[in-house]
Short mmCIF file of C-alpha atoms and ligand atoms in Angstrom, two decimals:
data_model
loop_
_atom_site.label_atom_id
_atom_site.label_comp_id
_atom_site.label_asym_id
_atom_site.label_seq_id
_atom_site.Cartn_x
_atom_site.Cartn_y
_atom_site.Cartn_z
CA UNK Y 210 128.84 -131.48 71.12
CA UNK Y 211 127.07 -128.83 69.13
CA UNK Y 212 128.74 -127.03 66.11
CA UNK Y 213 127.41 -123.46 65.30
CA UNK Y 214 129.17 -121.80 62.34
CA UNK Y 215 129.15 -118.11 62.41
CA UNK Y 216 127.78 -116.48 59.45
CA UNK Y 217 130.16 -113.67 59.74
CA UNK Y 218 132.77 -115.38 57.95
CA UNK Y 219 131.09 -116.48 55.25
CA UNK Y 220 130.88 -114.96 51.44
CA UNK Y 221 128.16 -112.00 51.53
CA UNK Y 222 128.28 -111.98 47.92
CA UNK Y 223 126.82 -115.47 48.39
CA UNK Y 224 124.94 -116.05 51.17
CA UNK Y 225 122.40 -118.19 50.11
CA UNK Y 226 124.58 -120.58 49.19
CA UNK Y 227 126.17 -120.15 52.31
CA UNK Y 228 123.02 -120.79 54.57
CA UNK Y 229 122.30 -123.94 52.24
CA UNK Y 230 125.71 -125.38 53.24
CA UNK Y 231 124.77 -125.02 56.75
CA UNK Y 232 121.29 -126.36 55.87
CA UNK Y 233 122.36 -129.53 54.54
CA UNK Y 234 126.04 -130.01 56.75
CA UNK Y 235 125.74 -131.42 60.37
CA UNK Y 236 126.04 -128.06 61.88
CA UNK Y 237 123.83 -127.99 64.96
CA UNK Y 238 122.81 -124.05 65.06
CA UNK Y 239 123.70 -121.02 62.75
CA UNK Y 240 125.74 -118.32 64.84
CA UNK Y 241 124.82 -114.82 63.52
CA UNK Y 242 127.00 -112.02 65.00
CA UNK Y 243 125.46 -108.91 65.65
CA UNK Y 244 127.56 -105.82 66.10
CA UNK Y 245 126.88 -102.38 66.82
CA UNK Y 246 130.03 -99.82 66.09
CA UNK Y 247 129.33 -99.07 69.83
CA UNK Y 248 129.59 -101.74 72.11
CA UNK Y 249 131.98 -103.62 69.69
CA UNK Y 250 134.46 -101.93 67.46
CA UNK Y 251 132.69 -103.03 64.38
CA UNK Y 252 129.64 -103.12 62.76
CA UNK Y 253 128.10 -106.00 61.07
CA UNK Y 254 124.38 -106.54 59.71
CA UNK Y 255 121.13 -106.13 60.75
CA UNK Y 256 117.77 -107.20 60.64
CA UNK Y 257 117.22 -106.46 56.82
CA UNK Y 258 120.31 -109.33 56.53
CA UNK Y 259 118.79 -111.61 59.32
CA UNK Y 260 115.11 -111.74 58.11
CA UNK Y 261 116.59 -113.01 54.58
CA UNK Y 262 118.75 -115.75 56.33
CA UNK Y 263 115.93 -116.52 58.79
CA UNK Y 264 113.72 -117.28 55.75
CA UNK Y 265 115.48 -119.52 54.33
CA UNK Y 266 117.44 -121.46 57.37
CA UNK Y 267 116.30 -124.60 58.62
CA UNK Y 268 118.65 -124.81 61.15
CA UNK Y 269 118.09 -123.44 64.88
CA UNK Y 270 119.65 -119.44 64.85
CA UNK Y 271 121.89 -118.94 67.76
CA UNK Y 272 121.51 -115.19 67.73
CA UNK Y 273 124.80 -113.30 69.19
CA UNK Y 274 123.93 -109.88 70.31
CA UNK Y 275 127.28 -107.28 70.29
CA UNK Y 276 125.42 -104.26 71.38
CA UNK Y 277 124.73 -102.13 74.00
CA UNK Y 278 120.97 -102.18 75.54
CA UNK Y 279 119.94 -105.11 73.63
CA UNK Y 280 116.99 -105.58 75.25
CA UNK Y 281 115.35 -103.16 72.94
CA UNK Y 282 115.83 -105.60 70.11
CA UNK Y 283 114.01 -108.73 72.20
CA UNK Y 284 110.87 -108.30 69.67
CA UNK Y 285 112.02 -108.23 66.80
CA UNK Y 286 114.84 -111.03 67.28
CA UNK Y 287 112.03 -112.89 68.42
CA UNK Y 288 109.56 -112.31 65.28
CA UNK Y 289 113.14 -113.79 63.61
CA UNK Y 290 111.77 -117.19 65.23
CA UNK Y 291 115.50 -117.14 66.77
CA UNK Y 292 115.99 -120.56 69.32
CA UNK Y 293 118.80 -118.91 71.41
CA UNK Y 294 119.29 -115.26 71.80
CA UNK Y 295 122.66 -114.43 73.83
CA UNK Y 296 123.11 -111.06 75.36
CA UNK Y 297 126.51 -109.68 76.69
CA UNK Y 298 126.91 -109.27 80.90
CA UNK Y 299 128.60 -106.16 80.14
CA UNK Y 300 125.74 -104.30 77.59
CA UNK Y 301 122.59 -104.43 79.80
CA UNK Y 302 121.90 -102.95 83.26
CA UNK Y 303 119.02 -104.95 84.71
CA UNK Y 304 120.31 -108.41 83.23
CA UNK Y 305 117.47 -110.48 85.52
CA UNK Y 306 114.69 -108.60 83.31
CA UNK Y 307 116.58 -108.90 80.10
CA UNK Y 308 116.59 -112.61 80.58
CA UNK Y 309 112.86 -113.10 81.92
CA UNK Y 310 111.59 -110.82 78.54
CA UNK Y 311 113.98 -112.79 76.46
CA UNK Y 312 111.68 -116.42 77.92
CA UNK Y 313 108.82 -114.35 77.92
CA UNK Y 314 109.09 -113.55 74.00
CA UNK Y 315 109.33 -117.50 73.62
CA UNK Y 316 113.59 -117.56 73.15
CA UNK Y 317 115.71 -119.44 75.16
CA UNK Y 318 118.64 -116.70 76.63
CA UNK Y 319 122.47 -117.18 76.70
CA UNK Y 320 124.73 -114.58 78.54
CA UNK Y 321 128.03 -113.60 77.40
CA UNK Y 322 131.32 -112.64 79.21
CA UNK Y 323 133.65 -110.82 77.35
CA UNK Y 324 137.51 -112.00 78.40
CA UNK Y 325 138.14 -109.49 81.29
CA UNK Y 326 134.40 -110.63 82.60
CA UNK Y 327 135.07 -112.93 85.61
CA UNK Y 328 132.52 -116.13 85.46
CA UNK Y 329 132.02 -115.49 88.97
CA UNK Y 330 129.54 -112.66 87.96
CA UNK Y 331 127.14 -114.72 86.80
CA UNK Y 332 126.23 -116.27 90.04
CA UNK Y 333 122.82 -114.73 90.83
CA UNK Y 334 121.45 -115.58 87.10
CA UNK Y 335 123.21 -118.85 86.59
CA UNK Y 336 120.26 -121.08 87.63
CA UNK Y 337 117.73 -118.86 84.79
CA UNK Y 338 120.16 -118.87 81.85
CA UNK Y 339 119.88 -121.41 79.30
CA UNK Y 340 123.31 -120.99 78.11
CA UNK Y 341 126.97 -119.10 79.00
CA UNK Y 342 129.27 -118.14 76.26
CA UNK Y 343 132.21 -117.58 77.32
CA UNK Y 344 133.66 -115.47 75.01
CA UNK Y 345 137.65 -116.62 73.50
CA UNK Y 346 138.17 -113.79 72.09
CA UNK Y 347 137.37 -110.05 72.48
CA UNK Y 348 134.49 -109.68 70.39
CA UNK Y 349 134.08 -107.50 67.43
CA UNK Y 350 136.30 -109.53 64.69
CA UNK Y 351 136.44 -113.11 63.14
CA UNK Y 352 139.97 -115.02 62.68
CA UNK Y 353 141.55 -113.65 66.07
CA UNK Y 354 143.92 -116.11 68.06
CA UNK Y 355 142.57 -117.92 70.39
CA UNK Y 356 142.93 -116.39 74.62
CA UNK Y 357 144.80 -119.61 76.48
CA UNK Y 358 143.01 -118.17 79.38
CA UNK Y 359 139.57 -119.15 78.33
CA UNK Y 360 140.29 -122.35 79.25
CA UNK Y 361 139.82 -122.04 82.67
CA UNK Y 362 137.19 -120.03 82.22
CA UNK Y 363 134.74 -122.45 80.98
CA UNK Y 364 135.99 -125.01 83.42
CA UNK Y 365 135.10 -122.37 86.07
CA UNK Y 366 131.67 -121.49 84.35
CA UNK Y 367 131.28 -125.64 84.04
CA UNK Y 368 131.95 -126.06 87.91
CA UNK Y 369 129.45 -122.88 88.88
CA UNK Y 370 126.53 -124.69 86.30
CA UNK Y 371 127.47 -127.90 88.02
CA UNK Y 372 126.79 -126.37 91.59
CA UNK Y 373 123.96 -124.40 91.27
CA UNK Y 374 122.06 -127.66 88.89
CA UNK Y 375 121.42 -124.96 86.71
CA UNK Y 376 120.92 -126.37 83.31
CA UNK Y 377 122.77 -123.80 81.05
CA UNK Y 378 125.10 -125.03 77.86
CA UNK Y 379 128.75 -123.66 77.78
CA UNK Y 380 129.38 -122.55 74.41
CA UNK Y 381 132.62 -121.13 73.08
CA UNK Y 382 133.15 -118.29 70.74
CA UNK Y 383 136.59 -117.16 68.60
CA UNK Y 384 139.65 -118.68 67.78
CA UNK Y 385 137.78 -122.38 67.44
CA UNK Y 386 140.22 -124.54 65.32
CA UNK Y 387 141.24 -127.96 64.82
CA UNK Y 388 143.97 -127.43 67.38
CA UNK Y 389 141.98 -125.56 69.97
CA UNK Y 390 138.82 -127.32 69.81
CA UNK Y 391 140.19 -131.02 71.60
CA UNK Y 392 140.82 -128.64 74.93
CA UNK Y 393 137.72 -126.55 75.03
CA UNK Y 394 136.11 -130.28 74.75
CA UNK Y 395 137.77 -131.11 77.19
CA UNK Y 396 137.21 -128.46 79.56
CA UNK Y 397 133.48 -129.34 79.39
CA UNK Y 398 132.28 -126.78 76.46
CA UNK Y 399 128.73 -127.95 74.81
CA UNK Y 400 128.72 -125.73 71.66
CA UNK Y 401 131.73 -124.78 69.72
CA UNK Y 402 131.36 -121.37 67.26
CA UNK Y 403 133.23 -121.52 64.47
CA UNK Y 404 133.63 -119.02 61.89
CA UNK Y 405 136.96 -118.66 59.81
CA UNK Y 406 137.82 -122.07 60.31
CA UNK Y 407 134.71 -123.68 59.06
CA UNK Y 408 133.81 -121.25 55.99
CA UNK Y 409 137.49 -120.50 55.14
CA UNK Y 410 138.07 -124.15 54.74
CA UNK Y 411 138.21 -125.53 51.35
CA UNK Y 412 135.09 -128.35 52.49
CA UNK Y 413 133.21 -126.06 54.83
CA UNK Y 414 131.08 -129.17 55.39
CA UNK Y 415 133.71 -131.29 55.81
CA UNK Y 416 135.67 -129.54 58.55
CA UNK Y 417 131.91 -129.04 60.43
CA UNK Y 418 131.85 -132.77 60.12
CA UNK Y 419 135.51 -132.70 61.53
CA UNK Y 420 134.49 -130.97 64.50
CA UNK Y 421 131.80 -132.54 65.45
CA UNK Y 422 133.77 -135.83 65.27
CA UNK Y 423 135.93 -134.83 68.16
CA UNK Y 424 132.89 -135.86 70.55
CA UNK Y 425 129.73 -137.21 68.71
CA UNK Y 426 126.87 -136.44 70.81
C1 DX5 H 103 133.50 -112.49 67.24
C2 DX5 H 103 132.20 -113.19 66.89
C3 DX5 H 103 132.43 -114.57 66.44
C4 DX5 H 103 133.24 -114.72 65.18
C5 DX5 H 103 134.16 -115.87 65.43
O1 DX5 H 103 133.26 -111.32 67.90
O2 DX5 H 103 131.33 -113.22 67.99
O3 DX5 H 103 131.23 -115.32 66.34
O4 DX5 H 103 132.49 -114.95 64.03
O5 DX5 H 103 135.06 -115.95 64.39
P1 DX5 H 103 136.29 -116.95 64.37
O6 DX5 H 103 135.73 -118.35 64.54
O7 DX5 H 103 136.87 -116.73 63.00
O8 DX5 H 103 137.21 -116.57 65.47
ZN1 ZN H 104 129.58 -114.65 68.00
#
């Protein structure tokens, strides 16, 4: 089980010290949330924000990409030296060539589904992904409850991984708590994003530690 806290809930005033928890906590990956205003209802930060964190993380970024056409952005998320850049089903046209430039730029590519997204969709690209989030939440926002429904989604997106022997990780994104994350283990979820729960705790690193002690790799 990987843990990948998501930098948008941490303390912007204090970032630095926020990447430096990560750095030295057994997080696996930092999440960084990337929002547009457009595809998203919200706007985050950018790549003035991202090259700072970038220089100073040591851990692998797990770069989440809320905007539309993000495959004009596969350079420079790239020159980030970003380990997993995850793109939304529902943003980019030609999906097959945004994940063969996002290999060819060196990155390993996730795909997103946003709830209303069936997993089904993903058939024909399944067996070149390197990852499915399956979104729990509709993204734009930390700290939003948790969609039951998700559940069967990633058993679904498990079972269609499973029968193509595609390789892909399931990872999980929104509403990841102590109470949710036992299930989402359960359903066969490989990376669990946490954001309000892990910085809004009073030990960040402690609840990181928490969650990954639900299923030690
Ligand atoms: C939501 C983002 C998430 C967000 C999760 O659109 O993609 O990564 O930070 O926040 P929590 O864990 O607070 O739901
Ligand atoms: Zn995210």
């Amino acid at each position: 089980m990987l843990i990948a806290p998501s930098l948008l809930a941490a303390d912007f005033l204090h970032l630095s010290d926020e990447v430096e928890m990560v750095n030295t906590s057994a997080a696996d990956w930092l999440h960084l949330d990337v929002m547009d205003g457009t595809f998203v209802p919200n706007i985050s930060f950018g790549f003035p924000v991202l090259e700072a964190v970038a220089r100073v993380c040591r851990k692998p970024l797990d770069v989440h990409l809320m905007i539309d056409r993000p495959e004009r952005y596969i350079r420079q998320v790239a020159d980030l030296g970003t380990y997993m850049m995850t793109v939304h089903y529902e943003a980019t046209t030609h999906l097959h060539r945004t994940i063969y430039e996002i290999h060819e730029a060196g990155m390993r590519c996730g795909v997103a589904l946003n709830p209303s997204t069936p997993v089904g969709h993903l058939v024909d690209v399944v067996r070149d992904v390197d990852m499915v989030l399956v979104m729990t939440v509709n993204p734009g926002f930390g700290g939003q409850p948790f969609i039951e429904h998700s559940l069967d989604k990633v058993r679904e997106a498990r079972a269609l991984i499973q029968a193509s022997g595609s390789k892909a990780l399931v990872e999980v994104d929104g509403g990841v708590t102590l109470t949710t994350a036992p299930g989402l283990i359960e359903a066969g979820v490989d990376v669990l994003v946490t954001g309000s729960t892990v910085f809004r705790a009073a030990d960040p690193a402690a609840m990181i530690q928490q969650l990954k002690g639900f299923a030690p790799c």
